[in-house]
Amino acid sequence: MSSVQSQQEQLSQSDPSPSPNSCSSFELIDMDAGSLYEPVSPHWFYCKIIDSKETWIPFNSEDSQQLEEAYSSGKDCNGRVVPTDGGRYDVHLGERMRYAVYWDELASEVRRCTWFYKGDKDNKYVPYSESFSQVLEETYMLAVTLDEWKKKLESPNREIIILHNPKLMVHYQPVAGSDDWGSAPTEQGRPRTVKRGVENISVDIHCGEPLQIDHLVFVVHGIGPACDLRFRSIVQCVNDFRSVSLNLLQTHFKKAQENHQIGRVEFLPVNWHSPLHSTGVDVDLQRITLPSINRLRHFTNDTILDVFFYNSPTYCQTIVDTVASEMNRIYTLFLQRNPDFKGGVSIAGHSLGSLILFDILTNQKDSLGDIDSEKDSLNIVMDQGDTPTLEEDLKKLQLSEFFDIFEKEKVDKEALALCTDRDLQEMGIPLGPRKKILNYFSTRKNSTGINRPTLQPASGANIPKESEFCSSSNTRNGDYLDVGIGQVSVKYPRLIYKPEIFFAFGSPIGMFLTVRGLKRIDPNYRFPTCKGFFNIYHPFDPVAYRIEPMVVPGVEFEPMLIPHHKGRKRMHLELREGLTRMSMDLKNNLLGSLRMAWKSFTRAPYPALQVSETAEETEAEPESTSEKPSDVNTEETSVAVKEEVLPINVGMLNGGQRIDYVLQEKPIESFNEYLFALQSHLCYWESEDTVLLVLKEIYQTQGIFLDQPLQ
């Protein structure tokens, strides 16, 4: 009984309404009985399978109100569809089912909930079915009206519910084996608490999302089906990213929200892993996979091999087609469902997903001027030096006697690369030289990895002459443009929109470009259809690489430090910098004092040595003074370097702005870099600093800025 009494005390604190037991029967008769009963306020829930367990999650208050209005409108619910969750899910009211709009997901059950009981192993409440909730509500109404309690009901699952009074209602599980003998269920086991109305249970109900959508961002995942350490899908991780952005809009863009200048940014996931592994490649891999360490090999086949798939022409084509077609499909569907949308579109990629987007963006063509964009695309160069002419190539092959034939036929290196064996035979080239020439040019073309239309390079671009080779098929159809960075020879599809900004999280783009043979990126290069590019990474991320050193290979400078979302740097970073600065000051002062003492001790009395001595001092003093400003006043120096270097050195890949942005590690992460290496590669989905940078850059394109600029 002690547990029942404690539950009764809890209920008396949570429910402010007076208990009928506190009043006499005479007073109840004289009172207006109808005034004691108030209908329960329903709230709508949907069911999700989390860790192989059903979990009931409430709709936000706005969605629940819309569903209740549609339910109470008196119209037939069959065929009635109500958009929820910012338009990402549709609820079919008649079916009581919830369907995802933009991606594939199992449909979830929807329920209009009024009565709840506490779950078995946790403190979460489970709603009763709508039909049994109606029975409970009718019984409760009669009990309140007639003041007749101790009501006992049996649920369809042979569970016992007893309404002791408005403050205490309990639920008993059926006893196992009672049905076998036909006996009635009894009140046995530990009772569970029963609650009436969603306001009496502990559950978080959000207010909802702004209706106005200012910007659309597509998010592409990396290797494997899971995107974080909890093995969640890209949909779940993007949900976290979106939730963080909604919270930051309320805290850091409060003025713009109060002035109704902004609404929200919509983030939609793009999944390419499932279509890739539905091609039958998993079955082929399983046949050749060793039976030992089965789980590790399955993990390798399902995740790490995605990198090798992307380097295969067959599966790379599947991946880029899936990513581009999914983004085009979702964009078209989004415009159909949001006809008033006037905002821009950006794209974001995590890990390998950022490389996929980089390759797609590199091979886009500006619809307003394809030729101009193709010329701009040639600004990515491979620093391999000058290449030999056709005459020098023939001399190397010991075939110089055939140069006059090619000159007579007006065949240069580009034309010769397009010639077939039959063409060379018609020009009178013997079989042996023909094979040498064809083998030489096919080898050179494959080694450079270049298949693109021949165009004159833009002014200032250092394009090797080798890169002017092109295949006839590519020249005719013009479906794609490989700009000479060693990409796999596939047909890169076009996007039906122009992205505003490209965000890369934990990106290996720099490493892949280097492995492909790209030594530097021309400072004048920019994406044909995308203006901005931000390479965002955690300092301990083992997969992330920088981009700016490829634009400025001869200059060493630090990446841009992303401010903490609460302002300034994290305290442990400031403390570390302060201690480093203080130790450098002590070191410089100590060395300076020892140097001066030694000089005064060894100083010769001859005036002729004063010149050399003064020269030594002037050589030594600038050394010490040159160290002090860089250590003592790093902020002024960094600002000066930023003003001098940024407009010149970081190039136009991000419109002249910085490209590399590094997050600040947390205090616990700084103790052991290796321990948090994997976690740091998967930290971006819930990182407020990352989301705030994305929001800041997106809204800056609309002339909207943070309430208080972060330092």
XYZ file of C-alpha atoms in Angstrom:
711
model
C 0.000 0.000 0.000
C 2.965 2.325 0.488
C 3.520 2.499 -3.278
C -0.156 3.259 -3.843
C -0.040 6.006 -1.220
C 3.050 7.560 -2.786
C 1.378 7.451 -6.212
C -1.678 9.074 -4.689
C 0.467 11.868 -3.222
C 2.147 12.382 -6.595
C -1.183 12.589 -8.338
C -2.537 15.029 -5.771
C 0.408 17.332 -6.469
C 0.086 17.120 -10.238
C -3.693 17.506 -10.411
C -4.961 20.748 -8.844
C -8.648 19.707 -9.067
C -10.322 18.838 -5.729
C -10.954 15.201 -4.893
C -14.592 14.096 -4.455
C -13.510 12.189 -1.348
C -12.797 15.507 0.350
C -16.455 16.498 0.068
C -19.428 14.966 1.796
C -22.170 13.223 -0.142
C -24.642 15.921 0.915
C -22.470 18.620 -0.614
C -22.131 16.632 -3.831
C -25.902 16.298 -4.145
C -26.431 20.017 -3.702
C -23.676 20.918 -6.164
C -24.178 21.048 -9.895
C -22.911 17.604 -10.873
C -22.262 18.562 -14.501
C -19.768 21.244 -13.519
C -17.389 18.682 -12.014
C -16.790 16.917 -15.307
C -14.809 18.470 -18.127
C -14.110 16.598 -21.372
C -10.518 15.492 -21.799
C -8.267 17.351 -24.249
C -6.912 14.898 -26.844
C -3.404 15.004 -28.283
C -2.140 13.156 -31.355
C 0.799 10.745 -31.197
C 2.661 8.578 -33.692
C 4.514 5.317 -33.084
C 8.188 4.811 -33.937
C 10.225 1.615 -33.670
C 13.343 2.544 -31.689
C 15.753 -0.242 -30.708
C 13.151 -2.866 -31.677
C 10.672 -1.286 -29.294
C 7.524 0.736 -29.933
C 7.811 4.319 -28.718
C 4.940 6.781 -28.877
C 6.022 10.321 -29.737
C 3.690 13.334 -29.566
C 3.161 15.617 -32.526
C 4.048 19.221 -31.875
C 1.215 21.405 -30.631
C 0.484 22.981 -34.034
C 0.336 19.657 -35.869
C -1.837 18.106 -33.167
C -4.238 21.031 -33.387
C -4.460 20.692 -37.175
C -5.128 16.978 -36.895
C -7.817 17.553 -34.269
C -9.483 20.245 -36.389
C -9.517 17.913 -39.401
C -10.906 15.106 -37.223
C -13.613 17.334 -35.702
C -14.610 19.025 -38.953
C -17.414 16.532 -39.508
C -16.079 15.595 -42.939
C -15.203 12.081 -43.949
C -11.677 11.300 -42.752
C -11.072 8.755 -45.503
C -8.739 10.277 -48.047
C -8.038 13.269 -45.802
C -4.313 14.108 -45.758
C -2.774 16.506 -43.239
C 0.878 17.618 -43.708
C 2.897 17.572 -40.476
C 6.462 18.078 -39.251
C 7.082 21.060 -41.486
C 5.647 19.277 -44.520
C 8.078 16.355 -44.322
C 5.365 13.846 -43.342
C 1.753 13.354 -44.398
C -0.847 11.896 -42.062
C -3.637 9.956 -43.765
C -6.361 10.587 -41.252
C -8.663 7.750 -42.237
C -5.902 5.157 -42.177
C -4.342 6.647 -39.046
C -0.939 6.291 -40.722
C 1.988 8.672 -41.116
C 4.078 8.594 -44.336
C 7.397 10.268 -45.176
C 7.225 12.618 -48.169
C 10.789 13.036 -49.428
C 12.432 9.710 -48.548
C 11.582 6.037 -48.064
C 10.555 5.129 -44.547
C 8.238 2.618 -42.946
C 4.804 4.085 -42.278
C 4.006 4.646 -38.608
C 0.717 4.364 -36.758
C -1.073 7.530 -35.641
C -3.400 7.698 -32.666
C -5.694 10.276 -31.081
C -4.696 9.864 -27.439
C -6.575 10.742 -24.244
C -5.706 7.994 -21.720
C -2.244 6.638 -20.894
C -0.587 4.046 -18.676
C 3.032 3.854 -17.579
C 5.245 1.529 -19.578
C 6.776 -1.699 -18.388
C 10.509 -0.968 -18.146
C 10.699 2.798 -18.383
C 8.813 5.851 -17.239
C 7.334 6.615 -20.660
C 3.565 6.529 -20.946
C 1.800 4.388 -23.529
C -1.555 5.526 -24.935
C -4.571 3.233 -24.907
C -6.346 2.544 -28.162
C -8.889 5.133 -29.248
C -11.834 2.778 -28.722
C -10.821 1.724 -25.216
C -9.911 5.321 -24.318
C -13.490 6.253 -25.181
C -14.747 3.532 -22.830
C -12.476 4.823 -20.076
C -13.656 8.380 -20.624
C -17.328 7.384 -20.451
C -16.707 5.403 -17.259
C -14.817 8.329 -15.776
C -17.639 10.725 -16.673
C -20.211 8.510 -14.941
C -17.992 8.134 -11.883
C -17.505 11.876 -11.558
C -21.142 12.698 -12.197
C -22.598 10.080 -9.845
C -19.673 10.081 -7.418
C -19.455 6.310 -7.698
C -15.821 5.182 -7.790
C -13.948 1.912 -7.454
C -14.856 1.299 -11.091
C -13.209 -1.779 -12.576
C -12.794 -2.279 -16.330
C -11.268 -5.003 -18.439
C -9.330 -4.046 -21.559
C -9.386 -6.094 -24.795
C -6.020 -7.536 -23.695
C -7.641 -8.777 -20.435
C -5.890 -6.082 -18.435
C -7.626 -4.683 -15.362
C -8.043 -0.925 -14.898
C -9.441 0.350 -11.594
C -10.573 3.943 -11.128
C -10.234 4.447 -7.363
C -10.807 8.214 -7.566
C -9.772 11.081 -9.856
C -6.383 11.098 -8.172
C -5.623 7.377 -8.241
C -6.220 5.110 -11.228
C -4.201 1.922 -11.690
C -3.602 -0.728 -14.324
C -2.885 -4.446 -13.668
C -1.323 -6.802 -16.166
C -3.175 -10.091 -16.836
C -1.850 -13.117 -14.967
C -0.132 -15.610 -17.255
C -2.092 -18.813 -17.752
C -5.439 -17.488 -16.535
C -6.940 -17.797 -20.019
C -6.057 -21.501 -20.195
C -8.449 -22.351 -17.376
C -11.080 -19.827 -18.316
C -10.811 -17.946 -15.038
C -11.241 -14.209 -14.841
C -8.152 -11.987 -14.461
C -7.384 -10.801 -10.957
C -5.576 -7.854 -9.455
C -2.065 -9.242 -9.163
C 1.386 -7.884 -9.745
C 2.666 -4.362 -9.383
C 0.074 -1.775 -10.452
C 0.878 0.763 -13.137
C -0.201 4.357 -13.021
C -3.023 5.472 -15.314
C -3.261 9.089 -16.435
C -6.020 11.035 -18.124
C -4.958 13.744 -20.568
C -1.549 14.547 -22.001
C -1.073 17.430 -19.563
C -0.735 14.945 -16.699
C 2.148 12.928 -18.186
C 5.794 13.895 -18.459
C 6.400 14.381 -22.175
C 8.041 17.145 -24.209
C 5.692 18.759 -26.702
C 7.299 21.287 -28.993
C 5.557 24.369 -30.295
C 6.205 23.624 -33.950
C 8.252 25.081 -36.770
C 7.818 28.402 -38.589
C 5.786 28.025 -41.755
C 8.059 30.299 -43.791
C 11.021 28.508 -45.400
C 13.883 30.838 -46.313
C 16.405 28.361 -47.671
C 16.645 24.699 -48.666
C 19.720 22.569 -47.908
C 20.312 19.051 -49.236
C 22.521 16.881 -47.003
C 24.440 13.943 -48.520
C 25.873 11.254 -46.219
C 29.235 9.486 -46.343
C 30.140 5.800 -46.318
C 27.855 3.184 -44.821
C 24.194 3.252 -43.796
C 24.894 4.736 -40.333
C 26.025 8.304 -39.765
C 27.007 8.429 -36.082
C 28.184 6.283 -33.188
C 24.594 5.385 -32.322
C 24.244 3.779 -35.777
C 21.481 6.154 -36.798
C 20.463 6.788 -40.376
C 20.985 9.991 -42.331
C 17.324 10.891 -41.745
C 17.716 10.788 -37.966
C 21.003 12.698 -38.010
C 19.577 15.435 -40.236
C 16.621 15.650 -37.840
C 19.115 16.522 -35.098
C 20.819 19.043 -37.358
C 17.457 20.664 -38.085
C 16.461 20.755 -34.413
C 19.720 22.462 -33.469
C 19.176 25.048 -36.212
C 15.670 25.850 -34.954
C 17.017 26.420 -31.445
C 19.846 28.635 -32.697
C 17.456 30.733 -34.770
C 15.566 31.574 -31.594
C 18.708 32.501 -29.668
C 20.997 34.103 -32.270
C 18.514 35.538 -34.786
C 15.921 36.718 -32.287
C 15.589 40.249 -33.684
C 15.083 39.000 -37.226
C 12.435 36.557 -36.000
C 10.620 39.225 -34.003
C 10.592 41.452 -37.093
C 9.273 38.529 -39.179
C 12.285 38.773 -41.489
C 13.135 35.090 -41.319
C 11.365 31.785 -40.904
C 13.596 28.716 -40.945
C 16.041 26.727 -43.035
C 14.858 23.343 -44.270
C 17.381 20.479 -44.273
C 16.507 17.386 -46.328
C 18.601 14.181 -46.432
C 19.799 12.503 -49.621
C 20.445 8.755 -49.394
C 22.642 7.003 -51.975
C 23.814 3.986 -49.959
C 20.604 1.962 -50.314
C 20.319 2.272 -54.129
C 24.005 1.356 -54.483
C 23.723 -1.811 -52.408
C 20.466 -2.815 -54.059
C 22.273 -3.369 -57.384
C 23.211 -6.931 -56.385
C 26.805 -6.107 -55.515
C 26.293 -7.365 -51.947
C 25.451 -10.835 -53.252
C 28.561 -10.831 -55.427
C 30.703 -9.738 -52.492
C 29.225 -12.357 -50.184
C 30.342 -15.137 -52.513
C 33.984 -14.080 -52.226
C 34.003 -12.972 -48.577
C 35.895 -15.210 -46.175
C 33.826 -16.824 -43.402
C 36.192 -15.774 -40.595
C 35.564 -12.632 -38.477
C 32.160 -12.426 -40.106
C 30.953 -9.252 -38.385
C 34.073 -7.281 -39.237
C 33.970 -8.391 -42.855
C 30.280 -7.504 -43.109
C 31.056 -4.055 -41.683
C 33.847 -3.621 -44.230
C 31.627 -4.674 -47.138
C 28.840 -2.357 -46.000
C 30.886 0.753 -45.228
C 34.558 1.005 -46.144
C 34.074 -0.538 -49.591
C 31.893 2.444 -50.526
C 35.148 4.361 -51.097
C 36.315 1.730 -53.602
C 32.886 1.657 -55.237
C 33.197 5.378 -55.879
C 36.530 4.827 -57.634
C 34.953 2.203 -59.917
C 33.446 3.589 -63.155
C 30.464 1.226 -62.944
C 29.396 2.001 -59.390
C 30.589 5.615 -59.461
C 28.046 6.187 -62.211
C 25.353 4.685 -59.982
C 26.361 6.892 -57.051
C 26.498 10.218 -58.894
C 23.275 9.438 -60.765
C 21.538 8.584 -57.502
C 22.728 11.709 -55.685
C 21.911 14.111 -58.516
C 18.578 12.519 -59.428
C 17.514 12.410 -55.757
C 18.319 16.083 -55.273
C 16.490 16.994 -58.483
C 13.493 14.839 -57.526
C 13.265 16.216 -53.996
C 13.683 19.779 -55.251
C 10.848 19.347 -57.759
C 8.601 17.768 -55.132
C 9.492 20.497 -52.651
C 8.454 23.229 -55.109
C 5.170 21.431 -55.768
C 4.386 21.343 -52.060
C 5.715 24.859 -51.428
C 4.671 26.923 -54.462
C 5.439 30.213 -52.666
C 9.064 29.301 -51.963
C 11.411 32.007 -53.270
C 14.597 31.134 -51.374
C 17.867 29.679 -52.526
C 19.289 26.175 -52.360
C 22.547 24.987 -50.815
C 24.123 21.555 -50.501
C 26.093 19.900 -47.713
C 28.076 16.686 -47.693
C 29.647 14.634 -44.929
C 32.841 12.637 -45.507
C 32.650 10.858 -48.890
C 29.382 12.671 -49.606
C 31.300 15.943 -49.834
C 33.632 14.459 -52.460
C 30.646 13.269 -54.489
C 29.175 16.772 -54.419
C 32.543 18.328 -55.279
C 32.850 16.166 -58.393
C 29.256 16.894 -59.420
C 29.716 20.641 -58.950
C 33.013 20.584 -60.844
C 31.287 19.061 -63.869
C 28.257 21.368 -63.962
C 27.633 23.810 -66.770
C 26.172 27.253 -66.444
C 22.891 27.253 -68.341
C 23.391 30.936 -69.192
C 26.694 30.280 -70.895
C 28.020 26.767 -71.190
C 31.095 27.789 -73.141
C 32.124 30.401 -70.598
C 31.636 28.001 -67.697
C 33.673 25.366 -69.480
C 36.475 27.873 -69.903
C 36.283 28.725 -66.216
C 36.376 25.043 -65.346
C 39.785 24.750 -66.953
C 41.282 26.914 -64.234
C 41.923 23.757 -62.189
C 45.395 22.751 -63.313
C 47.878 19.979 -62.791
C 51.315 21.386 -62.094
C 53.251 19.039 -64.359
C 55.242 21.522 -66.443
C 55.293 21.970 -70.212
C 54.579 18.962 -72.398
C 56.263 18.044 -75.679
C 54.856 18.958 -79.063
C 53.695 16.438 -81.665
C 57.052 16.604 -83.438
C 58.880 15.882 -80.176
C 56.525 12.986 -79.400
C 57.192 11.417 -82.814
C 60.907 11.924 -82.346
C 60.672 10.120 -79.003
C 58.934 7.215 -80.760
C 61.593 7.281 -83.526
C 58.869 8.068 -86.062
C 59.979 11.532 -87.156
C 59.697 10.605 -90.857
C 55.894 10.572 -90.527
C 55.643 14.145 -89.226
C 55.400 15.551 -92.789
C 52.405 13.286 -93.463
C 50.572 14.563 -90.392
C 51.482 18.160 -91.225
C 50.167 17.721 -94.770
C 46.886 16.280 -93.453
C 46.744 19.114 -90.842
C 46.655 16.591 -87.987
C 47.805 18.009 -84.663
C 47.980 16.282 -81.260
C 44.261 16.712 -80.577
C 43.276 15.305 -83.956
C 45.790 12.478 -83.697
C 44.318 11.475 -80.325
C 40.950 11.027 -82.098
C 42.342 8.951 -84.957
C 41.586 5.269 -85.208
C 43.741 2.527 -86.715
C 41.748 2.782 -89.935
C 42.414 6.535 -90.178
C 46.151 6.059 -89.812
C 46.094 3.265 -92.378
C 44.377 5.526 -94.915
C 47.130 8.111 -94.386
C 49.686 5.489 -95.376
C 51.168 4.768 -91.936
C 52.521 1.177 -91.725
C 51.228 -1.312 -89.159
C 54.156 -1.066 -86.717
C 54.179 2.742 -86.431
C 50.378 2.743 -86.228
C 50.443 0.499 -83.163
C 53.163 2.609 -81.527
C 51.258 5.841 -82.079
C 47.905 4.477 -80.886
C 49.427 2.859 -77.805
C 51.399 6.007 -76.934
C 48.456 8.393 -77.072
C 46.018 6.028 -75.355
C 48.536 5.575 -72.514
C 49.084 9.318 -72.171
C 45.363 10.009 -72.140
C 44.657 7.403 -69.455
C 47.579 8.515 -67.290
C 46.319 12.096 -67.140
C 42.752 10.962 -66.610
C 41.428 13.684 -68.869
C 38.431 13.300 -71.150
C 36.907 16.620 -72.001
C 36.125 18.923 -74.931
C 39.049 20.928 -76.259
C 38.730 24.575 -75.329
C 41.108 27.475 -75.043
C 42.122 27.978 -71.421
C 41.118 31.097 -69.587
C 43.636 33.882 -69.355
C 46.229 33.223 -66.711
C 45.469 29.509 -66.437
C 48.486 27.258 -66.731
C 47.010 24.303 -68.612
C 49.310 21.526 -69.751
C 49.145 20.807 -73.442
C 48.595 17.127 -72.659
C 45.242 17.984 -71.180
C 43.980 19.098 -74.555
C 43.427 15.487 -75.595
C 39.780 14.496 -75.722
C 37.696 11.537 -76.747
C 35.366 11.792 -79.703
C 32.351 10.547 -77.780
C 32.711 13.207 -75.145
C 33.139 15.933 -77.722
C 29.972 14.939 -79.528
C 27.506 14.635 -76.683
C 29.057 17.054 -74.205
C 27.331 15.258 -71.310
C 30.120 15.918 -68.871
C 33.311 17.859 -68.464
C 36.297 16.336 -66.706
C 38.600 19.193 -65.851
C 41.719 17.155 -65.403
C 41.628 16.211 -61.708
C 41.680 12.464 -62.235
C 37.973 11.890 -61.829
C 36.482 8.597 -62.899
C 35.257 8.794 -66.481
C 31.509 8.863 -65.973
C 28.725 11.085 -67.198
C 28.077 13.593 -64.451
C 24.402 14.606 -64.442
C 23.200 18.181 -64.241
C 21.400 19.742 -61.320
C 18.224 21.654 -62.151
C 19.169 24.481 -59.788
C 22.256 26.502 -58.915
C 23.452 25.928 -55.347
C 24.291 29.048 -53.374
C 26.841 27.456 -51.019
C 28.547 24.074 -50.712
C 29.311 22.968 -47.127
C 31.731 20.062 -46.603
C 31.828 18.397 -43.153
C 34.839 16.233 -42.268
C 35.782 16.150 -45.930
C 38.595 14.142 -47.610
C 38.391 16.276 -50.787
C 41.948 17.574 -50.424
C 43.359 14.074 -50.024
C 41.485 12.676 -53.017
C 42.553 15.567 -55.246
C 46.180 15.009 -54.227
C 45.967 11.254 -54.844
C 44.426 11.952 -58.244
C 47.541 13.914 -59.154
C 46.344 17.461 -58.568
C 49.164 19.457 -56.985
C 47.488 22.826 -56.845
C 44.227 24.612 -57.555
C 44.364 27.752 -59.630
C 43.361 30.748 -57.478
C 40.978 31.870 -60.236
C 39.037 28.612 -60.233
C 35.430 28.579 -59.054
C 32.550 26.145 -59.419
C 30.554 26.837 -62.601
C 27.204 27.099 -60.770
C 28.070 27.490 -57.059
C 29.454 30.658 -55.500
C 30.490 29.511 -52.027
C 32.499 26.638 -50.566
C 33.194 26.018 -46.855
C 35.417 23.171 -45.684
C 34.412 22.587 -42.028
C 36.227 20.055 -39.886
C 37.091 19.028 -36.338
C 40.823 19.292 -35.499
C 40.962 15.595 -34.507
C 38.955 14.297 -37.479
C 41.122 11.592 -39.108
C 39.258 11.797 -42.427
C 39.306 15.585 -42.888
C 41.879 17.447 -44.990
C 42.463 21.101 -45.800
C 41.868 22.816 -49.158
C 43.615 26.197 -48.837
C 47.203 24.823 -48.962
C 46.391 23.518 -52.442
C 45.524 27.052 -53.517
C 48.516 28.624 -51.744
C 51.125 25.838 -51.597
C 54.020 28.095 -50.590
C 52.447 29.860 -47.605
C 51.650 28.373 -44.211
C 48.701 29.869 -42.349
C 46.151 28.582 -39.901
C 42.522 27.812 -40.826
C 39.732 30.048 -39.619
C 38.685 29.180 -36.067
C 34.918 28.753 -35.781
C 33.628 30.784 -32.813
C 31.870 29.007 -30.000
C 28.116 29.464 -30.275
C 28.116 31.142 -26.865
C 30.799 33.576 -27.946
C 34.621 33.793 -27.915
C 36.853 30.766 -27.545
C 36.425 27.861 -25.198
C 38.039 28.582 -21.851
C 40.636 25.787 -22.020
C 41.833 27.055 -25.418
C 42.245 30.599 -24.093
C 44.072 29.229 -21.044
C 46.364 27.156 -23.243
C 47.146 30.128 -25.485
C 47.747 32.330 -22.453
C 50.199 29.858 -20.937
C 51.990 29.429 -24.275
C 52.233 33.196 -24.705
C 53.520 33.630 -21.152
C 56.149 30.902 -21.562
C 57.340 32.479 -24.806
C 57.588 35.877 -23.121
C 59.584 34.402 -20.238
C 61.832 32.570 -22.666
C 62.451 35.667 -24.774
C 63.119 37.881 -21.764
C 65.444 35.321 -20.190
C 67.404 34.809 -23.388
C 67.576 38.546 -23.922
C 68.916 39.118 -20.395
C 71.536 36.382 -20.759
C 72.578 37.726 -24.138
C 73.013 41.246 -22.821
C 74.949 39.988 -19.774
C 77.292 37.938 -21.954
C 77.881 40.863 -24.318
C 78.694 43.231 -21.476
C 81.108 40.637 -20.081
C 82.911 40.047 -23.408
C 82.740 43.627 -24.687
C 86.163 44.899 -25.881
C 87.269 48.439 -24.943
C 88.336 49.340 -28.474
C 86.086 51.874 -30.237
C 86.730 50.148 -33.567
C 84.698 47.182 -32.374
C 81.716 49.308 -31.510
C 80.498 49.216 -35.092
C 80.451 45.448 -35.290
C 79.047 45.230 -31.798
C 76.240 47.582 -32.643
C 75.599 45.574 -35.751
C 75.323 42.444 -33.664
C 72.843 44.111 -31.383
C 70.794 45.413 -34.245
C 70.797 41.930 -35.727
C 69.812 40.397 -32.422
C 67.205 42.934 -31.398
C 64.975 42.620 -34.454
C 65.042 38.876 -33.881
C 63.679 39.274 -30.380
C 61.330 42.071 -31.264
C 60.074 40.156 -34.265
C 59.120 37.297 -31.981
C 57.368 39.414 -29.404
C 54.637 40.997 -31.545
C 53.696 37.604 -33.009
C 53.441 36.150 -29.523
C 52.202 39.023 -27.424
C 49.693 40.481 -29.810
C 48.533 37.604 -31.959
C 45.161 39.182 -32.660
C 46.644 42.244 -34.384
C 49.085 40.108 -36.334
C 46.382 37.694 -37.428
C 44.220 40.594 -38.540
C 47.096 42.080 -40.514
C 47.903 38.751 -42.128
C 44.253 38.223 -42.867
C 43.939 41.580 -44.567
C 47.054 41.037 -46.658
C 46.763 37.347 -47.500
C 43.079 36.538 -47.834
C 42.118 38.546 -50.943
C 45.152 37.251 -52.841
C 45.956 33.771 -51.686
C 42.809 31.829 -50.919
C 41.477 32.199 -54.447
C 37.955 32.487 -55.792
C 36.685 29.017 -54.854
C 34.692 30.669 -52.067
C 34.318 34.051 -53.709
C 37.549 35.349 -52.187
C 36.627 34.346 -48.636
C 38.396 31.787 -46.487
C 37.658 28.128 -47.222
C 38.988 26.072 -44.290
C 37.124 26.411 -40.970
C 38.114 24.403 -37.900
C 35.949 23.657 -34.868
C 37.137 24.116 -31.298
C 37.643 20.845 -29.474
C 35.871 20.312 -26.180
C 37.897 20.281 -22.948
C 37.500 16.522 -22.498
C 38.609 15.901 -26.093
C 41.883 17.767 -25.585
C 43.094 15.161 -23.070
C 43.455 12.413 -25.670
C 43.217 13.095 -29.394
C 43.239 9.428 -30.406
C 40.450 8.466 -28.035
C 38.026 10.935 -29.641
C 39.224 10.584 -33.242
C 36.279 8.513 -34.505
C 33.782 10.538 -32.514
C 35.173 13.780 -33.933
C 34.453 12.562 -37.476
C 30.795 12.061 -36.555
C 30.284 15.105 -34.331
C 28.910 17.542 -36.908
C 25.249 16.508 -36.694
C 24.816 17.841 -33.142
C 27.454 20.577 -33.215
C 25.935 23.974 -32.471
C 29.063 25.701 -33.768
C 28.783 23.951 -37.146
C 25.078 24.675 -37.501
C 25.541 28.315 -36.502
C 28.221 28.813 -39.159
C 25.907 27.292 -41.773
C 23.019 29.537 -40.716
C 25.228 32.623 -40.570
C 26.557 32.141 -44.092
C 23.135 31.306 -45.524
C 21.401 34.322 -44.025
C 24.272 36.651 -44.941
C 23.353 36.039 -48.583
C 19.940 37.545 -47.693
C 21.393 40.521 -45.816
C 20.458 39.155 -42.368
C 23.109 38.927 -39.663
C 23.512 37.565 -36.154
C 22.146 39.607 -33.262
C 25.625 39.912 -31.742
C 28.642 39.063 -33.882
C 30.647 36.268 -32.282
C 34.267 36.998 -31.417
